[in-house]
Amino acid sequence: MNVNGIGAGYPAAGETRRTERNVAGRNFAEQAIATLHGAEEGSGDIAIGSWADVVSGSSISVCKTQDFDAANPVYKVKTWDRSGNVTEQMVDVSKVDPENCDTAEMYAYTAHLKESGKGSFEDTVLKAAVAKAVKNAGQRSAGTWSFSEKTDWVKIVNDIMQSEYQYGDWKGYMEWKKFLGFLEK
């Protein structure tokens, strides 16, 4: 697994100090702690995707279990909060509705698209992570935060596409349109 960009956006001490002052009661080091989890050692599971959110301190992983069947793809998805509390769910990607699913279901769905060769990492998993960041920003500004909240991911992608269109970023618009094609059933 490759992890890039940790600390991106904080290239100089001056930037870090400014961030420390922006969040009352917490310094940057406390804000930026998240553990990237994968498959449990000795379980026989194979991690196909793992993400960590340094702002919330949460982590999520999507794994194939030992009895994984490509004809009936069901993935084990585990979510950890900042305190290390873990939630586990089995996600049957054939039943995922991108217009009404939670983050775990969306990550399993897009990881499956990548694993099955239907799209590249950039076309599927990375787009889901960016869409989640947009969703997170909306939740945080509303004062809420939840991995289990059902979301209309198609609407989020349409909103992103509209922004790309308004700013004249045709390449970005077309990349998001391709992702939208993966979500529309």
Coordinates of N, CA, C and O in Angstrom, one line a residue, residues 32-174:
A32 N -4.1 15.7 13.9 CA -3.6 14.9 12.8 C -3.2 13.5 13.2 O -2.4 12.8 12.5
I33 N -3.9 12.9 14.2 CA -3.6 11.5 14.6 C -4.7 10.6 14.0 O -5.8 10.8 14.3
A34 N -4.3 9.7 13.2 CA -5.2 8.7 12.7 C -4.3 7.4 12.4 O -3.2 7.6 11.9
T35 N -4.9 6.3 12.7 CA -4.1 5.0 12.4 C -4.7 4.4 11.2 O -6.0 4.2 11.1
L36 N -3.9 4.1 10.2 CA -4.3 3.4 9.0 C -4.4 1.9 9.3 O -3.4 1.3 9.6
H37 N -5.6 1.3 9.3 CA -5.8 -0.1 9.6 C -5.9 -0.9 8.3 O -6.3 -0.3 7.3
G38 N -5.6 -2.2 8.4 CA -5.8 -3.1 7.2 C -6.5 -4.3 7.7 O -7.3 -4.3 8.6
A39 N -6.1 -5.5 7.1 CA -6.7 -6.8 7.5 C -6.0 -7.2 8.8 O -4.9 -6.9 9.1
E40 N -6.8 -7.9 9.6 CA -6.3 -8.4 10.9 C -5.3 -9.5 10.6 O -5.6 -10.4 9.9
E41 N -4.2 -9.4 11.2 CA -3.1 -10.4 11.1 C -3.6 -11.8 11.5 O -4.2 -11.9 12.5
G42 N -3.4 -12.8 10.6 CA -3.8 -14.1 10.9 C -5.2 -14.5 10.6 O -5.7 -15.6 10.7
S43 N -6.0 -13.5 10.1 CA -7.4 -13.7 9.8 C -7.6 -14.4 8.5 O -8.7 -14.9 8.2
G44 N -6.6 -14.2 7.6 CA -6.8 -14.8 6.2 C -7.4 -13.7 5.3 O -7.6 -14.0 4.1
D45 N -7.9 -12.6 5.9 CA -8.5 -11.6 5.1 C -7.4 -10.8 4.3 O -6.2 -10.8 4.7
I46 N -7.8 -10.3 3.1 CA -6.9 -9.5 2.3 C -7.4 -8.1 2.1 O -8.5 -7.9 1.6
A47 N -6.7 -7.1 2.6 CA -7.1 -5.7 2.5 C -7.0 -5.3 1.1 O -5.9 -5.4 0.5
I48 N -8.1 -4.7 0.5 CA -8.0 -4.2 -0.9 C -8.1 -2.7 -0.9 O -7.9 -2.1 -1.9
G49 N -8.4 -2.1 0.3 CA -8.4 -0.7 0.4 C -8.5 -0.3 1.9 O -9.1 -0.9 2.7
S50 N -7.7 0.8 2.2 CA -7.7 1.3 3.6 C -7.6 2.8 3.5 O -6.8 3.3 2.7
W51 N -8.3 3.5 4.3 CA -8.3 5.0 4.3 C -8.2 5.5 5.8 O -8.7 4.8 6.7
A52 N -7.6 6.6 6.0 CA -7.5 7.2 7.3 C -7.9 8.7 7.2 O -7.5 9.3 6.2
D53 N -8.7 9.2 8.1 CA -9.1 10.6 8.0 C -8.5 11.3 9.2 O -8.9 11.0 10.4
V54 N -7.5 12.1 9.0 CA -6.7 12.7 10.1 C -7.5 13.7 10.8 O -7.2 14.0 12.0
V55 N -8.6 14.3 10.2 CA -9.4 15.3 10.9 C -10.2 14.6 12.0 O -10.3 15.0 13.1
S56 N -10.9 13.5 11.6 CA -11.8 12.8 12.6 C -11.1 11.8 13.4 O -11.6 11.3 14.4
G57 N -9.8 11.4 12.9 CA -9.1 10.3 13.6 C -9.6 8.9 13.3 O -9.3 8.0 14.0
S58 N -10.5 8.8 12.3 CA -11.1 7.6 12.0 C -10.3 6.8 10.9 O -9.5 7.4 10.2
S59 N -10.6 5.6 10.7 CA -10.0 4.7 9.7 C -11.0 3.7 9.2 O -11.9 3.3 9.9
I60 N -10.9 3.3 8.0 CA -11.8 2.3 7.4 C -11.0 1.4 6.5 O -10.1 1.8 5.8
S61 N -11.3 0.1 6.5 CA -10.7 -0.8 5.6 C -11.7 -1.7 4.9 O -12.7 -2.1 5.5
V62 N -11.4 -2.1 3.7 CA -12.3 -3.0 2.9 C -11.4 -4.3 2.7 O -10.3 -4.2 2.1
C63 N -11.9 -5.4 3.0 CA -11.2 -6.7 2.9 C -12.0 -7.8 2.2 O -13.2 -7.9 2.3
K64 N -11.2 -8.6 1.5 CA -11.8 -9.9 1.0 C -11.6 -10.9 2.1 O -10.5 -11.0 2.6
T65 N -12.6 -11.7 2.4 CA -12.5 -12.7 3.4 C -11.9 -14.0 2.8 O -11.9 -14.1 1.5
Q66 N -11.6 -15.0 3.6 CA -11.0 -16.2 3.1 C -12.0 -16.9 2.1 O -11.6 -17.6 1.2
D67 N -13.3 -16.8 2.4 CA -14.3 -17.4 1.6 C -14.9 -16.5 0.5 O -16.0 -16.7 0.0
F68 N -14.2 -15.5 0.1 CA -14.6 -14.5 -0.9 C -15.0 -15.3 -2.2 O -14.2 -16.1 -2.6
D69 N -16.1 -14.9 -2.8 CA -16.6 -15.5 -4.0 C -16.8 -14.3 -5.0 O -17.7 -13.5 -4.9
A70 N -16.0 -14.3 -6.1 CA -16.0 -13.2 -7.1 C -17.4 -13.2 -7.8 O -17.8 -12.1 -8.2
A71 N -18.1 -14.3 -7.8 CA -19.4 -14.3 -8.4 C -20.5 -13.7 -7.5 O -21.5 -13.3 -8.0
N72 N -20.2 -13.7 -6.2 CA -21.1 -13.1 -5.2 C -20.3 -12.2 -4.3 O -20.0 -12.6 -3.2
P73 N -19.8 -11.1 -4.8 CA -18.8 -10.3 -4.0 C -19.4 -9.6 -2.7 O -20.2 -8.7 -2.8
V74 N -18.9 -10.2 -1.6 CA -19.3 -9.6 -0.3 C -18.0 -9.3 0.4 O -17.1 -10.1 0.5
Y75 N -17.8 -8.0 0.9 CA -16.6 -7.6 1.5 C -16.8 -7.3 3.0 O -17.9 -6.9 3.4
K76 N -15.8 -7.5 3.8 CA -15.8 -7.1 5.2 C -15.2 -5.7 5.3 O -14.2 -5.4 4.8
V77 N -16.0 -4.8 5.9 CA -15.6 -3.4 6.0 C -15.6 -3.1 7.5 O -16.6 -3.4 8.2
K78 N -14.4 -2.6 8.0 CA -14.3 -2.3 9.4 C -13.9 -0.8 9.5 O -13.2 -0.3 8.7
T79 N -14.6 -0.2 10.4 CA -14.4 1.3 10.7 C -13.9 1.5 12.1 O -14.5 0.9 13.0
W80 N -12.9 2.3 12.3 CA -12.4 2.6 13.6 C -12.6 4.1 13.9 O -12.3 4.9 13.0
D81 N -13.0 4.4 15.1 CA -13.1 5.8 15.4 C -11.8 6.3 16.1 O -10.9 5.4 16.3
R82 N -11.7 7.5 16.5 CA -10.5 8.1 17.1 C -10.1 7.3 18.4 O -8.9 7.1 18.7
S83 N -11.1 6.8 19.1 CA -10.8 6.0 20.4 C -10.4 4.6 20.1 O -10.2 3.8 21.1
G84 N -10.5 4.1 18.9 CA -10.2 2.7 18.6 C -11.4 1.8 18.6 O -11.2 0.6 18.4
N85 N -12.6 2.4 18.8 CA -13.8 1.5 18.7 C -14.0 1.1 17.3 O -13.8 1.9 16.4
V86 N -14.3 -0.2 17.1 CA -14.4 -0.7 15.7 C -15.8 -1.2 15.5 O -16.5 -1.7 16.3
T87 N -16.2 -0.9 14.2 CA -17.5 -1.4 13.7 C -17.2 -2.2 12.5 O -16.4 -1.9 11.7
E88 N -17.9 -3.4 12.4 CA -17.6 -4.3 11.3 C -18.9 -4.6 10.6 O -20.0 -4.8 11.3
Q89 N -18.9 -4.6 9.3 CA -20.1 -5.0 8.5 C -19.7 -5.7 7.3 O -18.6 -5.5 6.7
M90 N -20.6 -6.6 6.8 CA -20.4 -7.3 5.6 C -21.2 -6.5 4.5 O -22.4 -6.2 4.7
V91 N -20.6 -6.2 3.4 CA -21.2 -5.5 2.3 C -21.3 -6.3 1.1 O -20.3 -6.6 0.5
D92 N -22.5 -6.6 0.7 CA -22.8 -7.3 -0.6 C -22.9 -6.2 -1.7 O -23.9 -5.4 -1.7
V93 N -21.9 -6.0 -2.5 CA -21.9 -4.9 -3.4 C -23.0 -4.9 -4.4 O -23.4 -3.9 -5.0
S94 N -23.6 -6.1 -4.7 CA -24.7 -6.1 -5.6 C -26.0 -5.5 -5.1 O -26.9 -5.1 -5.8
K95 N -26.0 -5.2 -3.8 CA -27.1 -4.6 -3.1 C -26.9 -3.1 -2.8 O -27.7 -2.5 -2.2
V96 N -25.7 -2.6 -3.1 CA -25.4 -1.2 -2.8 C -26.1 -0.3 -3.7 O -26.0 -0.4 -4.9
D97 N -26.8 0.7 -3.2 CA -27.5 1.7 -4.0 C -26.7 3.0 -3.8 O -26.8 3.7 -2.7
P98 N -25.9 3.5 -4.8 CA -25.1 4.7 -4.6 C -26.0 6.0 -4.3 O -25.4 7.0 -3.9
E99 N -27.3 5.9 -4.5 CA -28.1 7.0 -4.2 C -28.6 7.0 -2.7 O -29.2 7.9 -2.2
N100 N -28.2 5.9 -2.0 CA -28.7 5.7 -0.6 C -27.8 4.7 0.1 O -28.3 3.6 0.3
C101 N -26.6 5.1 0.3 CA -25.7 4.1 1.1 C -24.7 4.9 2.0 O -24.5 6.1 1.8
D102 N -24.2 4.2 2.9 CA -23.2 4.9 3.8 C -21.8 4.8 3.3 O -21.6 4.2 2.2
T103 N -20.9 5.4 4.0 CA -19.5 5.4 3.5 C -18.9 4.0 3.4 O -18.2 3.8 2.4
A104 N -19.1 3.1 4.3 CA -18.6 1.8 4.2 C -19.0 1.1 2.9 O -18.3 0.5 2.2
E105 N -20.3 1.2 2.6 CA -20.9 0.6 1.4 C -20.3 1.2 0.2 O -19.9 0.5 -0.8
M106 N -20.1 2.6 0.2 CA -19.5 3.2 -1.0 C -18.1 2.8 -1.2 O -17.7 2.5 -2.3
Y107 N -17.3 2.7 -0.1 CA -15.9 2.3 -0.3 C -15.8 0.9 -0.7 O -15.0 0.5 -1.6
A108 N -16.7 0.0 -0.2 CA -16.7 -1.4 -0.7 C -17.1 -1.5 -2.2 O -16.4 -2.2 -3.0
Y109 N -18.0 -0.7 -2.6 CA -18.5 -0.6 -4.0 C -17.4 -0.2 -4.9 O -17.2 -0.8 -5.9
T110 N -16.7 0.9 -4.6 CA -15.7 1.4 -5.5 C -14.4 0.6 -5.4 O -13.8 0.4 -6.5
A111 N -14.1 0.0 -4.3 CA -13.0 -0.9 -4.2 C -13.3 -2.1 -5.1 O -12.4 -2.6 -5.8
H112 N -14.5 -2.6 -5.1 CA -14.9 -3.7 -6.0 C -14.8 -3.3 -7.5 O -14.3 -4.1 -8.3
L113 N -15.2 -2.1 -7.8 CA -15.0 -1.7 -9.2 C -13.6 -1.8 -9.6 O -13.2 -2.2 -10.7
K114 N -12.7 -1.3 -8.8 CA -11.2 -1.4 -9.1 C -10.8 -2.8 -9.1 O -10.1 -3.2 -10.1
E115 N -11.1 -3.6 -8.2 CA -10.7 -5.0 -8.1 C -11.2 -5.8 -9.3 O -10.5 -6.7 -9.7
S116 N -12.4 -5.5 -9.8 CA -12.9 -6.3 -10.9 C -12.5 -5.8 -12.2 O -12.9 -6.3 -13.3
G117 N -11.6 -4.7 -12.2 CA -11.1 -4.2 -13.5 C -12.0 -3.3 -14.2 O -11.7 -2.9 -15.4
K118 N -13.1 -2.8 -13.6 CA -14.0 -1.9 -14.3 C -13.5 -0.5 -14.3 O -14.0 0.3 -15.1
G119 N -12.6 -0.2 -13.5 CA -12.0 1.2 -13.4 C -10.7 1.2 -12.7 O -10.4 0.3 -11.9
S120 N -9.9 2.2 -13.0 CA -8.6 2.3 -12.3 C -8.9 2.9 -10.9 O -10.0 3.3 -10.5
F121 N -7.8 2.8 -10.1 CA -7.9 3.4 -8.7 C -8.3 4.9 -8.8 O -9.2 5.3 -8.1
E122 N -7.8 5.6 -9.7 CA -8.1 7.0 -9.9 C -9.6 7.2 -10.3 O -10.2 8.2 -9.9
D123 N -10.1 6.3 -11.1 CA -11.4 6.5 -11.6 C -12.5 6.0 -10.6 O -13.7 6.3 -10.8
T124 N -12.1 5.3 -9.6 CA -13.1 4.7 -8.7 C -12.8 5.1 -7.2 O -13.5 5.9 -6.7
V125 N -11.9 4.5 -6.6 CA -11.6 4.6 -5.2 C -11.2 6.1 -4.9 O -11.7 6.6 -3.9
L126 N -10.3 6.6 -5.6 CA -9.9 8.0 -5.4 C -11.1 9.0 -5.5 O -11.2 9.9 -4.7
K127 N -11.9 8.8 -6.5 CA -13.1 9.7 -6.7 C -14.0 9.5 -5.5 O -14.6 10.5 -5.0
A128 N -14.2 8.3 -5.0 CA -15.0 8.1 -3.8 C -14.5 8.8 -2.6 O -15.2 9.5 -1.8
A129 N -13.1 8.8 -2.4 CA -12.5 9.5 -1.3 C -12.7 11.0 -1.4 O -13.0 11.7 -0.4
V130 N -12.6 11.6 -2.6 CA -12.8 13.0 -2.8 C -14.3 13.3 -2.5 O -14.6 14.3 -1.9
A131 N -15.2 12.5 -3.0 CA -16.6 12.7 -2.8 C -16.9 12.7 -1.3 O -17.7 13.5 -0.8
K132 N -16.3 11.8 -0.6 CA -16.4 11.7 0.9 C -15.9 13.0 1.5 O -16.5 13.5 2.5
A133 N -14.8 13.5 1.0 CA -14.3 14.8 1.6 C -15.3 15.9 1.4 O -15.5 16.7 2.3
V134 N -16.0 15.9 0.3 CA -17.0 17.0 0.0 C -18.2 16.7 1.0 O -18.7 17.7 1.6
K135 N -18.6 15.5 1.2 CA -19.6 15.1 2.1 C -19.2 15.5 3.5 O -20.0 16.1 4.3
N136 N -18.0 15.2 3.9 CA -17.5 15.5 5.3 C -17.6 17.0 5.5 O -17.9 17.4 6.6
A137 N -17.2 17.8 4.6 CA -17.2 19.3 4.7 C -18.6 19.7 5.0 O -18.8 20.6 5.9
G138 N -19.5 19.2 4.3 CA -20.9 19.5 4.5 C -21.4 19.1 5.9 O -22.1 19.9 6.6
Q139 N -21.0 17.9 6.3 CA -21.4 17.4 7.7 C -20.8 18.3 8.8 O -21.5 18.6 9.7
R140 N -19.5 18.6 8.6 CA -18.8 19.4 9.7 C -19.4 20.7 9.8 O -19.6 21.3 10.9
S141 N -19.8 21.4 8.6 CA -20.3 22.7 8.7 C -21.7 22.7 9.3 O -22.2 23.7 9.9
A142 N -22.4 21.5 9.2 CA -23.7 21.4 9.8 C -23.6 20.9 11.3 O -24.6 20.8 12.0
G143 N -22.4 20.6 11.7 CA -22.2 20.1 13.1 C -22.4 18.7 13.3 O -22.6 18.2 14.4
T144 N -22.5 17.9 12.2 CA -22.7 16.5 12.3 C -21.5 15.7 11.8 O -20.8 16.2 11.0
W145 N -21.4 14.4 12.1 CA -20.4 13.6 11.6 C -20.8 12.1 11.7 O -21.1 11.7 12.9
S146 N -20.8 11.4 10.7 CA -21.2 10.0 10.8 C -20.8 9.2 9.6 O -21.0 9.6 8.4
F147 N -20.1 8.0 9.8 CA -19.8 7.1 8.7 C -21.0 6.3 8.3 O -21.1 5.8 7.2
S148 N -22.0 6.2 9.2 CA -23.1 5.3 9.0 C -24.3 6.0 8.4 O -25.3 5.4 8.0
E149 N -24.2 7.3 8.2 CA -25.3 8.1 7.6 C -25.5 7.8 6.1 O -24.5 7.8 5.4
K150 N -26.7 7.4 5.7 CA -26.9 7.2 4.3 C -26.8 8.5 3.5 O -27.3 9.5 4.0
T151 N -26.2 8.4 2.4 CA -25.9 9.6 1.6 C -26.3 9.3 0.1 O -26.2 8.1 -0.4
D152 N -26.7 10.3 -0.6 CA -26.9 10.2 -2.0 C -25.6 10.6 -2.7 O -25.3 11.8 -2.9
W153 N -24.7 9.6 -3.0 CA -23.4 9.9 -3.6 C -23.6 10.4 -5.0 O -22.7 11.2 -5.5
V154 N -24.6 10.0 -5.7 CA -24.9 10.5 -7.1 C -25.1 12.0 -7.0 O -24.6 12.8 -7.9
K155 N -25.8 12.5 -6.1 CA -26.0 14.0 -5.9 C -24.7 14.7 -5.6 O -24.4 15.7 -6.2
I156 N -23.9 14.1 -4.8 CA -22.6 14.7 -4.5 C -21.8 14.8 -5.7 O -21.2 15.9 -6.0
V157 N -21.7 13.8 -6.5 CA -20.9 13.8 -7.8 C -21.5 14.8 -8.7 O -20.8 15.5 -9.4
N158 N -22.8 14.8 -8.9 CA -23.5 15.8 -9.7 C -23.1 17.3 -9.3 O -22.9 18.1 -10.1
D159 N -23.1 17.5 -8.0 CA -22.7 18.8 -7.5 C -21.3 19.2 -7.8 O -21.0 20.3 -8.2
I160 N -20.4 18.2 -7.7 CA -19.0 18.4 -8.1 C -18.9 18.7 -9.6 O -18.1 19.6 -10.0
M161 N -19.6 17.9 -10.4 CA -19.6 18.1 -11.8 C -20.1 19.5 -12.2 O -19.5 20.2 -13.0
Q162 N -21.1 20.0 -11.5 CA -21.6 21.3 -11.7 C -20.6 22.4 -11.4 O -20.4 23.3 -12.2
S163 N -19.8 22.2 -10.4 CA -18.7 23.1 -10.0 C -17.7 23.1 -11.1 O -17.2 24.2 -11.5
E164 N -17.3 21.9 -11.5 CA -16.3 21.8 -12.6 C -16.8 22.5 -13.9 O -16.0 23.2 -14.5
Y165 N -18.0 22.3 -14.2 CA -18.6 23.0 -15.4 C -18.6 24.5 -15.3 O -18.2 25.2 -16.2
Q166 N -19.0 25.0 -14.1 CA -19.1 26.4 -13.9 C -17.7 27.1 -14.0 O -17.5 28.2 -14.4
Y167 N -16.6 26.3 -13.5 CA -15.3 26.9 -13.6 C -14.6 26.6 -14.9 O -13.4 26.9 -15.0
G168 N -15.3 25.9 -15.8 CA -14.7 25.7 -17.1 C -13.6 24.6 -17.1 O -12.8 24.5 -18.0
D169 N -13.6 23.7 -16.1 CA -12.7 22.6 -16.0 C -13.3 21.4 -16.7 O -13.9 20.5 -16.1
W170 N -13.2 21.4 -18.0 CA -13.8 20.4 -18.8 C -13.2 19.0 -18.6 O -13.9 18.0 -18.6
K171 N -11.9 18.9 -18.4 CA -11.2 17.7 -18.1 C -11.7 17.1 -16.8 O -12.1 15.9 -16.7
G172 N -11.8 17.9 -15.8 CA -12.3 17.5 -14.5 C -13.8 17.1 -14.6 O -14.2 16.0 -14.0
Y173 N -14.6 17.8 -15.3 CA -16.0 17.5 -15.5 C -16.1 16.1 -16.1 O -16.9 15.3 -15.7
M174 N -15.3 15.8 -17.2 CA -15.4 14.5 -17.9 C -14.9 13.4 -17.0 O -15.5 12.3 -17.0

